[in-house]
């Protein structure tokens, strides 16, 4: 396992969260594209995936605004669009197992502060990507992402990066046929 690669991927992942908070969506797309380039995808695949991930983040923000306005139907319409963007990322990256629905679901439950559902969908997202043979890894990856979210909310940049590096170090050990990370 290449620790330098895990460091780079972890830093890019942590950067995405802060770029999202700052609503710097072009830079977010570039950071997401950087992750996929480092994972070995072509420049075109990476840039397209990054753009779609950035758009998914923007739609999730729109969904949150609809939720705050009490418009459940509109919120779900936005989350359907988020799912569609993430499915398009999977298609571009030639993923075999769809994990987009779980990514979208944990984003939705995160915004609604539904902790158990967040954990369930994070786990399913990772389990579907790494498989039963890496069950304990899927559990660890879920834990690391929960921790990333927790410390990010506390605005602890260094611990967020540290957890993201641990996430990628653990994930890269499995050499998965597809990566469970979609942004």
JSON list of C-alpha atoms in Angstrom, two decimals:
[
{"chain": "A", "resi": 1, "resn": "UNK", "atom": "CA", "xyz": [0.00, 0.00, 0.00]},
{"chain": "A", "resi": 2, "resn": "UNK", "atom": "CA", "xyz": [1.31, 3.40, -0.94]},
{"chain": "A", "resi": 3, "resn": "UNK", "atom": "CA", "xyz": [1.09, 5.70, 2.09]},
{"chain": "A", "resi": 4, "resn": "UNK", "atom": "CA", "xyz": [1.92, 8.75, -0.04]},
{"chain": "A", "resi": 5, "resn": "UNK", "atom": "CA", "xyz": [-1.13, 8.00, -2.19]},
{"chain": "A", "resi": 6, "resn": "UNK", "atom": "CA", "xyz": [-3.32, 7.66, 0.91]},
{"chain": "A", "resi": 7, "resn": "UNK", "atom": "CA", "xyz": [-1.96, 11.01, 2.16]},
{"chain": "A", "resi": 8, "resn": "UNK", "atom": "CA", "xyz": [-2.73, 12.74, -1.12]},
{"chain": "A", "resi": 9, "resn": "UNK", "atom": "CA", "xyz": [-6.21, 11.23, -1.38]},
{"chain": "A", "resi": 10, "resn": "UNK", "atom": "CA", "xyz": [-6.99, 12.04, 2.25]},
{"chain": "A", "resi": 11, "resn": "UNK", "atom": "CA", "xyz": [-5.92, 15.65, 1.81]},
{"chain": "A", "resi": 12, "resn": "UNK", "atom": "CA", "xyz": [-8.04, 15.99, -1.33]},
{"chain": "A", "resi": 13, "resn": "UNK", "atom": "CA", "xyz": [-11.04, 14.43, 0.41]},
{"chain": "A", "resi": 14, "resn": "UNK", "atom": "CA", "xyz": [-10.73, 16.75, 3.41]},
{"chain": "A", "resi": 15, "resn": "UNK", "atom": "CA", "xyz": [-10.33, 19.68, 1.03]},
{"chain": "A", "resi": 16, "resn": "UNK", "atom": "CA", "xyz": [-13.62, 18.79, -0.65]},
{"chain": "A", "resi": 17, "resn": "UNK", "atom": "CA", "xyz": [-15.52, 19.23, 2.62]},
{"chain": "A", "resi": 18, "resn": "UNK", "atom": "CA", "xyz": [-14.09, 22.71, 3.19]},
{"chain": "A", "resi": 19, "resn": "UNK", "atom": "CA", "xyz": [-14.62, 23.72, -0.42]},
{"chain": "A", "resi": 20, "resn": "UNK", "atom": "CA", "xyz": [-18.24, 22.62, -0.07]},
{"chain": "A", "resi": 21, "resn": "UNK", "atom": "CA", "xyz": [-18.66, 24.74, 3.04]},
{"chain": "A", "resi": 22, "resn": "UNK", "atom": "CA", "xyz": [-17.13, 27.71, 1.20]},
{"chain": "A", "resi": 23, "resn": "UNK", "atom": "CA", "xyz": [-19.33, 27.04, -1.84]},
{"chain": "A", "resi": 24, "resn": "UNK", "atom": "CA", "xyz": [-16.24, 26.87, -4.05]},
{"chain": "A", "resi": 25, "resn": "UNK", "atom": "CA", "xyz": [-17.77, 24.34, -6.42]},
{"chain": "A", "resi": 26, "resn": "UNK", "atom": "CA", "xyz": [-15.28, 24.68, -9.27]},
{"chain": "A", "resi": 27, "resn": "UNK", "atom": "CA", "xyz": [-12.40, 23.95, -6.90]},
{"chain": "A", "resi": 28, "resn": "UNK", "atom": "CA", "xyz": [-14.44, 21.12, -5.36]},
{"chain": "A", "resi": 29, "resn": "UNK", "atom": "CA", "xyz": [-14.82, 19.58, -8.83]},
{"chain": "A", "resi": 30, "resn": "UNK", "atom": "CA", "xyz": [-11.06, 19.89, -9.35]},
{"chain": "A", "resi": 31, "resn": "UNK", "atom": "CA", "xyz": [-10.29, 18.22, -6.01]},
{"chain": "A", "resi": 32, "resn": "UNK", "atom": "CA", "xyz": [-12.70, 15.36, -6.77]},
{"chain": "A", "resi": 33, "resn": "UNK", "atom": "CA", "xyz": [-11.16, 14.99, -10.23]},
{"chain": "A", "resi": 34, "resn": "UNK", "atom": "CA", "xyz": [-7.75, 14.87, -8.55]},
{"chain": "A", "resi": 35, "resn": "UNK", "atom": "CA", "xyz": [-8.85, 11.90, -6.47]},
{"chain": "A", "resi": 36, "resn": "UNK", "atom": "CA", "xyz": [-9.91, 9.91, -9.51]},
{"chain": "A", "resi": 37, "resn": "UNK", "atom": "CA", "xyz": [-6.81, 10.87, -11.48]},
{"chain": "A", "resi": 38, "resn": "UNK", "atom": "CA", "xyz": [-4.65, 9.61, -8.61]},
{"chain": "A", "resi": 39, "resn": "UNK", "atom": "CA", "xyz": [-6.70, 6.39, -8.56]},
{"chain": "A", "resi": 40, "resn": "UNK", "atom": "CA", "xyz": [-5.75, 5.80, -12.20]},
{"chain": "A", "resi": 41, "resn": "UNK", "atom": "CA", "xyz": [-8.77, 7.02, -14.13]},
{"chain": "A", "resi": 42, "resn": "UNK", "atom": "CA", "xyz": [-8.25, 9.01, -17.34]},
{"chain": "A", "resi": 43, "resn": "UNK", "atom": "CA", "xyz": [-8.19, 12.80, -17.23]},
{"chain": "A", "resi": 44, "resn": "UNK", "atom": "CA", "xyz": [-11.52, 12.94, -19.06]},
{"chain": "A", "resi": 45, "resn": "UNK", "atom": "CA", "xyz": [-13.20, 10.43, -16.73]},
{"chain": "A", "resi": 46, "resn": "UNK", "atom": "CA", "xyz": [-11.81, 12.22, -13.68]},
{"chain": "A", "resi": 47, "resn": "UNK", "atom": "CA", "xyz": [-12.85, 15.70, -14.78]},
{"chain": "A", "resi": 48, "resn": "UNK", "atom": "CA", "xyz": [-16.35, 14.56, -15.71]},
{"chain": "A", "resi": 49, "resn": "UNK", "atom": "CA", "xyz": [-16.73, 12.68, -12.41]},
{"chain": "A", "resi": 50, "resn": "UNK", "atom": "CA", "xyz": [-15.48, 15.73, -10.50]},
{"chain": "A", "resi": 51, "resn": "UNK", "atom": "CA", "xyz": [-17.94, 18.02, -12.25]},
{"chain": "A", "resi": 52, "resn": "UNK", "atom": "CA", "xyz": [-20.84, 15.66, -11.53]},
{"chain": "A", "resi": 53, "resn": "UNK", "atom": "CA", "xyz": [-19.83, 15.30, -7.88]},
{"chain": "A", "resi": 54, "resn": "UNK", "atom": "CA", "xyz": [-19.70, 19.08, -7.54]},
{"chain": "A", "resi": 55, "resn": "UNK", "atom": "CA", "xyz": [-23.17, 19.33, -9.08]},
{"chain": "A", "resi": 56, "resn": "UNK", "atom": "CA", "xyz": [-24.43, 16.65, -6.67]},
{"chain": "A", "resi": 57, "resn": "UNK", "atom": "CA", "xyz": [-23.17, 18.70, -3.72]},
{"chain": "A", "resi": 58, "resn": "UNK", "atom": "CA", "xyz": [-24.96, 21.78, -5.06]},
{"chain": "A", "resi": 59, "resn": "UNK", "atom": "CA", "xyz": [-28.20, 19.83, -5.50]},
{"chain": "A", "resi": 60, "resn": "UNK", "atom": "CA", "xyz": [-27.88, 18.44, -1.97]},
{"chain": "A", "resi": 61, "resn": "UNK", "atom": "CA", "xyz": [-27.61, 22.04, -0.73]},
{"chain": "A", "resi": 62, "resn": "UNK", "atom": "CA", "xyz": [-30.75, 22.90, -2.70]},
{"chain": "A", "resi": 63, "resn": "UNK", "atom": "CA", "xyz": [-32.47, 19.90, -1.10]},
{"chain": "A", "resi": 64, "resn": "UNK", "atom": "CA", "xyz": [-31.47, 21.16, 2.33]},
{"chain": "A", "resi": 65, "resn": "UNK", "atom": "CA", "xyz": [-32.95, 24.58, 1.57]},
{"chain": "A", "resi": 66, "resn": "UNK", "atom": "CA", "xyz": [-36.19, 22.93, 0.43]},
{"chain": "A", "resi": 67, "resn": "UNK", "atom": "CA", "xyz": [-36.23, 20.92, 3.67]},
{"chain": "A", "resi": 68, "resn": "UNK", "atom": "CA", "xyz": [-35.74, 24.07, 5.73]},
{"chain": "A", "resi": 69, "resn": "UNK", "atom": "CA", "xyz": [-38.65, 25.63, 3.84]},
{"chain": "A", "resi": 70, "resn": "UNK", "atom": "CA", "xyz": [-40.79, 22.60, 4.71]},
{"chain": "A", "resi": 71, "resn": "UNK", "atom": "CA", "xyz": [-41.14, 21.48, 1.09]},
{"chain": "A", "resi": 72, "resn": "UNK", "atom": "CA", "xyz": [-40.62, 17.72, 1.37]},
{"chain": "A", "resi": 73, "resn": "UNK", "atom": "CA", "xyz": [-41.58, 16.95, -2.25]},
{"chain": "A", "resi": 74, "resn": "UNK", "atom": "CA", "xyz": [-39.11, 19.48, -3.62]},
{"chain": "A", "resi": 75, "resn": "UNK", "atom": "CA", "xyz": [-36.42, 18.18, -1.27]},
{"chain": "A", "resi": 76, "resn": "UNK", "atom": "CA", "xyz": [-36.92, 14.64, -2.58]},
{"chain": "A", "resi": 77, "resn": "UNK", "atom": "CA", "xyz": [-36.83, 15.89, -6.18]},
{"chain": "A", "resi": 78, "resn": "UNK", "atom": "CA", "xyz": [-33.42, 17.39, -5.50]},
{"chain": "A", "resi": 79, "resn": "UNK", "atom": "CA", "xyz": [-32.19, 14.19, -3.85]},
{"chain": "A", "resi": 80, "resn": "UNK", "atom": "CA", "xyz": [-33.37, 12.20, -6.86]},
{"chain": "A", "resi": 81, "resn": "UNK", "atom": "CA", "xyz": [-31.23, 14.50, -9.00]},
{"chain": "A", "resi": 82, "resn": "UNK", "atom": "CA", "xyz": [-28.30, 13.95, -6.60]},
{"chain": "A", "resi": 83, "resn": "UNK", "atom": "CA", "xyz": [-28.72, 10.20, -7.05]},
{"chain": "A", "resi": 84, "resn": "UNK", "atom": "CA", "xyz": [-28.81, 10.62, -10.83]},
{"chain": "A", "resi": 85, "resn": "UNK", "atom": "CA", "xyz": [-25.57, 12.63, -10.79]},
{"chain": "A", "resi": 86, "resn": "UNK", "atom": "CA", "xyz": [-23.86, 10.01, -8.64]},
{"chain": "A", "resi": 87, "resn": "UNK", "atom": "CA", "xyz": [-25.12, 7.19, -10.87]},
{"chain": "A", "resi": 88, "resn": "UNK", "atom": "CA", "xyz": [-23.63, 9.09, -13.82]},
{"chain": "A", "resi": 89, "resn": "UNK", "atom": "CA", "xyz": [-20.29, 9.14, -11.93]},
{"chain": "A", "resi": 90, "resn": "UNK", "atom": "CA", "xyz": [-20.52, 5.37, -11.49]},
{"chain": "A", "resi": 91, "resn": "UNK", "atom": "CA", "xyz": [-21.22, 4.94, -15.20]},
{"chain": "A", "resi": 92, "resn": "UNK", "atom": "CA", "xyz": [-18.25, 7.10, -16.18]},
{"chain": "A", "resi": 93, "resn": "UNK", "atom": "CA", "xyz": [-15.98, 5.15, -13.83]},
{"chain": "A", "resi": 94, "resn": "UNK", "atom": "CA", "xyz": [-17.35, 1.79, -15.08]},
{"chain": "A", "resi": 95, "resn": "UNK", "atom": "CA", "xyz": [-18.54, 0.69, -11.64]},
{"chain": "A", "resi": 96, "resn": "UNK", "atom": "CA", "xyz": [-20.33, -2.65, -11.51]},
{"chain": "A", "resi": 97, "resn": "UNK", "atom": "CA", "xyz": [-22.16, -2.31, -8.18]},
{"chain": "A", "resi": 98, "resn": "UNK", "atom": "CA", "xyz": [-24.30, 0.76, -7.69]},
{"chain": "A", "resi": 99, "resn": "UNK", "atom": "CA", "xyz": [-23.54, 2.58, -4.46]},
{"chain": "A", "resi": 100, "resn": "UNK", "atom": "CA", "xyz": [-24.98, 5.96, -5.48]},
{"chain": "A", "resi": 101, "resn": "UNK", "atom": "CA", "xyz": [-28.30, 5.40, -3.71]},
{"chain": "A", "resi": 102, "resn": "UNK", "atom": "CA", "xyz": [-26.48, 4.84, -0.42]},
{"chain": "A", "resi": 103, "resn": "UNK", "atom": "CA", "xyz": [-24.34, 7.96, -0.90]},
{"chain": "A", "resi": 104, "resn": "UNK", "atom": "CA", "xyz": [-27.45, 10.01, -1.57]},
{"chain": "A", "resi": 105, "resn": "UNK", "atom": "CA", "xyz": [-29.28, 8.42, 1.35]},
{"chain": "A", "resi": 106, "resn": "UNK", "atom": "CA", "xyz": [-26.56, 9.11, 3.89]},
{"chain": "A", "resi": 107, "resn": "UNK", "atom": "CA", "xyz": [-26.35, 12.71, 2.68]},
{"chain": "A", "resi": 108, "resn": "UNK", "atom": "CA", "xyz": [-30.11, 13.05, 3.20]},
{"chain": "A", "resi": 109, "resn": "UNK", "atom": "CA", "xyz": [-30.01, 11.44, 6.64]},
{"chain": "A", "resi": 110, "resn": "UNK", "atom": "CA", "xyz": [-27.00, 13.56, 7.62]},
{"chain": "A", "resi": 111, "resn": "UNK", "atom": "CA", "xyz": [-29.00, 16.70, 6.88]},
{"chain": "A", "resi": 112, "resn": "UNK", "atom": "CA", "xyz": [-31.89, 15.29, 8.92]},
{"chain": "A", "resi": 113, "resn": "UNK", "atom": "CA", "xyz": [-29.56, 14.30, 11.79]},
{"chain": "A", "resi": 114, "resn": "UNK", "atom": "CA", "xyz": [-30.68, 10.66, 11.64]},
{"chain": "A", "resi": 115, "resn": "UNK", "atom": "CA", "xyz": [-27.52, 8.98, 12.93]},
{"chain": "A", "resi": 116, "resn": "UNK", "atom": "CA", "xyz": [-28.52, 5.33, 12.64]},
{"chain": "A", "resi": 117, "resn": "UNK", "atom": "CA", "xyz": [-29.61, 5.73, 9.02]},
{"chain": "A", "resi": 118, "resn": "UNK", "atom": "CA", "xyz": [-26.36, 7.56, 8.22]},
{"chain": "A", "resi": 119, "resn": "UNK", "atom": "CA", "xyz": [-24.34, 4.65, 9.57]},
{"chain": "A", "resi": 120, "resn": "UNK", "atom": "CA", "xyz": [-26.47, 2.04, 7.78]},
{"chain": "A", "resi": 121, "resn": "UNK", "atom": "CA", "xyz": [-26.10, 3.71, 4.38]},
{"chain": "A", "resi": 122, "resn": "UNK", "atom": "CA", "xyz": [-22.40, 4.47, 4.87]},
{"chain": "A", "resi": 123, "resn": "UNK", "atom": "CA", "xyz": [-21.84, 0.82, 5.70]},
{"chain": "A", "resi": 124, "resn": "UNK", "atom": "CA", "xyz": [-23.89, -0.42, 2.74]},
{"chain": "A", "resi": 125, "resn": "UNK", "atom": "CA", "xyz": [-22.05, 1.93, 0.41]},
{"chain": "A", "resi": 126, "resn": "UNK", "atom": "CA", "xyz": [-18.73, 0.44, 1.50]},
{"chain": "A", "resi": 127, "resn": "UNK", "atom": "CA", "xyz": [-19.89, -3.15, 1.83]},
{"chain": "A", "resi": 128, "resn": "UNK", "atom": "CA", "xyz": [-21.29, -3.19, -1.71]},
{"chain": "A", "resi": 129, "resn": "UNK", "atom": "CA", "xyz": [-18.00, -1.84, -3.06]},
{"chain": "A", "resi": 130, "resn": "UNK", "atom": "CA", "xyz": [-15.49, -3.97, -1.13]},
{"chain": "A", "resi": 131, "resn": "UNK", "atom": "CA", "xyz": [-17.56, -7.13, -0.69]},
{"chain": "A", "resi": 132, "resn": "UNK", "atom": "CA", "xyz": [-18.13, -9.67, 2.07]},
{"chain": "A", "resi": 133, "resn": "UNK", "atom": "CA", "xyz": [-14.49, -10.72, 2.11]},
{"chain": "A", "resi": 134, "resn": "UNK", "atom": "CA", "xyz": [-13.69, -7.24, 3.45]},
{"chain": "A", "resi": 135, "resn": "UNK", "atom": "CA", "xyz": [-16.58, -6.98, 5.92]},
{"chain": "A", "resi": 136, "resn": "UNK", "atom": "CA", "xyz": [-14.39, -5.65, 8.73]},
{"chain": "A", "resi": 137, "resn": "UNK", "atom": "CA", "xyz": [-12.80, -3.16, 6.38]},
{"chain": "A", "resi": 138, "resn": "UNK", "atom": "CA", "xyz": [-16.28, -1.90, 5.43]},
{"chain": "A", "resi": 139, "resn": "UNK", "atom": "CA", "xyz": [-16.98, -1.39, 9.14]},
{"chain": "A", "resi": 140, "resn": "UNK", "atom": "CA", "xyz": [-13.68, 0.50, 9.61]},
{"chain": "A", "resi": 141, "resn": "UNK", "atom": "CA", "xyz": [-14.32, 2.66, 6.55]},
{"chain": "A", "resi": 142, "resn": "UNK", "atom": "CA", "xyz": [-17.77, 3.51, 7.88]},
{"chain": "A", "resi": 143, "resn": "UNK", "atom": "CA", "xyz": [-16.25, 4.47, 11.22]},
{"chain": "A", "resi": 144, "resn": "UNK", "atom": "CA", "xyz": [-13.64, 6.70, 9.59]},
{"chain": "A", "resi": 145, "resn": "UNK", "atom": "CA", "xyz": [-16.27, 8.54, 7.54]},
{"chain": "A", "resi": 146, "resn": "UNK", "atom": "CA", "xyz": [-18.45, 9.05, 10.61]},
{"chain": "A", "resi": 147, "resn": "UNK", "atom": "CA", "xyz": [-15.41, 10.47, 12.39]},
{"chain": "A", "resi": 148, "resn": "UNK", "atom": "CA", "xyz": [-14.57, 12.67, 9.40]},
{"chain": "A", "resi": 149, "resn": "UNK", "atom": "CA", "xyz": [-18.08, 14.11, 9.53]},
{"chain": "A", "resi": 150, "resn": "UNK", "atom": "CA", "xyz": [-17.97, 14.58, 13.30]},
{"chain": "A", "resi": 151, "resn": "UNK", "atom": "CA", "xyz": [-14.66, 16.44, 13.39]},
{"chain": "A", "resi": 152, "resn": "UNK", "atom": "CA", "xyz": [-15.47, 18.42, 10.25]},
{"chain": "A", "resi": 153, "resn": "UNK", "atom": "CA", "xyz": [-18.56, 19.78, 12.01]},
{"chain": "A", "resi": 154, "resn": "UNK", "atom": "CA", "xyz": [-16.20, 20.88, 14.80]},
{"chain": "A", "resi": 155, "resn": "UNK", "atom": "CA", "xyz": [-14.05, 22.66, 12.18]},
{"chain": "A", "resi": 156, "resn": "UNK", "atom": "CA", "xyz": [-10.99, 20.56, 13.05]},
{"chain": "A", "resi": 157, "resn": "UNK", "atom": "CA", "xyz": [-9.13, 20.54, 9.74]},
{"chain": "A", "resi": 158, "resn": "UNK", "atom": "CA", "xyz": [-6.12, 18.50, 10.86]},
{"chain": "A", "resi": 159, "resn": "UNK", "atom": "CA", "xyz": [-8.13, 15.69, 12.46]},
{"chain": "A", "resi": 160, "resn": "UNK", "atom": "CA", "xyz": [-10.39, 15.59, 9.41]},
{"chain": "A", "resi": 161, "resn": "UNK", "atom": "CA", "xyz": [-7.32, 15.12, 7.20]},
{"chain": "A", "resi": 162, "resn": "UNK", "atom": "CA", "xyz": [-5.90, 12.51, 9.58]},
{"chain": "A", "resi": 163, "resn": "UNK", "atom": "CA", "xyz": [-9.13, 10.48, 9.48]},
{"chain": "A", "resi": 164, "resn": "UNK", "atom": "CA", "xyz": [-9.36, 10.83, 5.70]},
{"chain": "A", "resi": 165, "resn": "UNK", "atom": "CA", "xyz": [-5.80, 9.50, 5.34]},
{"chain": "A", "resi": 166, "resn": "UNK", "atom": "CA", "xyz": [-6.70, 6.55, 7.59]},
{"chain": "A", "resi": 167, "resn": "UNK", "atom": "CA", "xyz": [-9.78, 5.97, 5.46]},
{"chain": "A", "resi": 168, "resn": "UNK", "atom": "CA", "xyz": [-7.77, 5.83, 2.23]},
{"chain": "A", "resi": 169, "resn": "UNK", "atom": "CA", "xyz": [-4.94, 3.79, 3.76]},
{"chain": "A", "resi": 170, "resn": "UNK", "atom": "CA", "xyz": [-7.46, 1.17, 4.87]},
{"chain": "A", "resi": 171, "resn": "UNK", "atom": "CA", "xyz": [-9.35, 1.22, 1.58]},
{"chain": "A", "resi": 172, "resn": "UNK", "atom": "CA", "xyz": [-6.25, 0.97, -0.60]},
{"chain": "A", "resi": 173, "resn": "UNK", "atom": "CA", "xyz": [-5.16, -2.18, 1.26]},
{"chain": "A", "resi": 174, "resn": "UNK", "atom": "CA", "xyz": [-8.18, -4.00, -0.20]},
{"chain": "A", "resi": 175, "resn": "UNK", "atom": "CA", "xyz": [-7.41, -3.13, -3.82]},
{"chain": "A", "resi": 176, "resn": "UNK", "atom": "CA", "xyz": [-11.16, -2.94, -4.50]},
{"chain": "A", "resi": 177, "resn": "UNK", "atom": "CA", "xyz": [-12.59, -3.49, -7.98]},
{"chain": "A", "resi": 178, "resn": "UNK", "atom": "CA", "xyz": [-14.34, -0.14, -7.50]},
{"chain": "A", "resi": 179, "resn": "UNK", "atom": "CA", "xyz": [-14.01, 2.59, -4.93]},
{"chain": "A", "resi": 180, "resn": "UNK", "atom": "CA", "xyz": [-16.89, 3.32, -2.55]},
{"chain": "A", "resi": 181, "resn": "UNK", "atom": "CA", "xyz": [-16.03, 7.02, -2.44]},
{"chain": "A", "resi": 182, "resn": "UNK", "atom": "CA", "xyz": [-18.23, 9.28, -4.57]},
{"chain": "A", "resi": 183, "resn": "UNK", "atom": "CA", "xyz": [-17.50, 12.62, -2.94]}
]
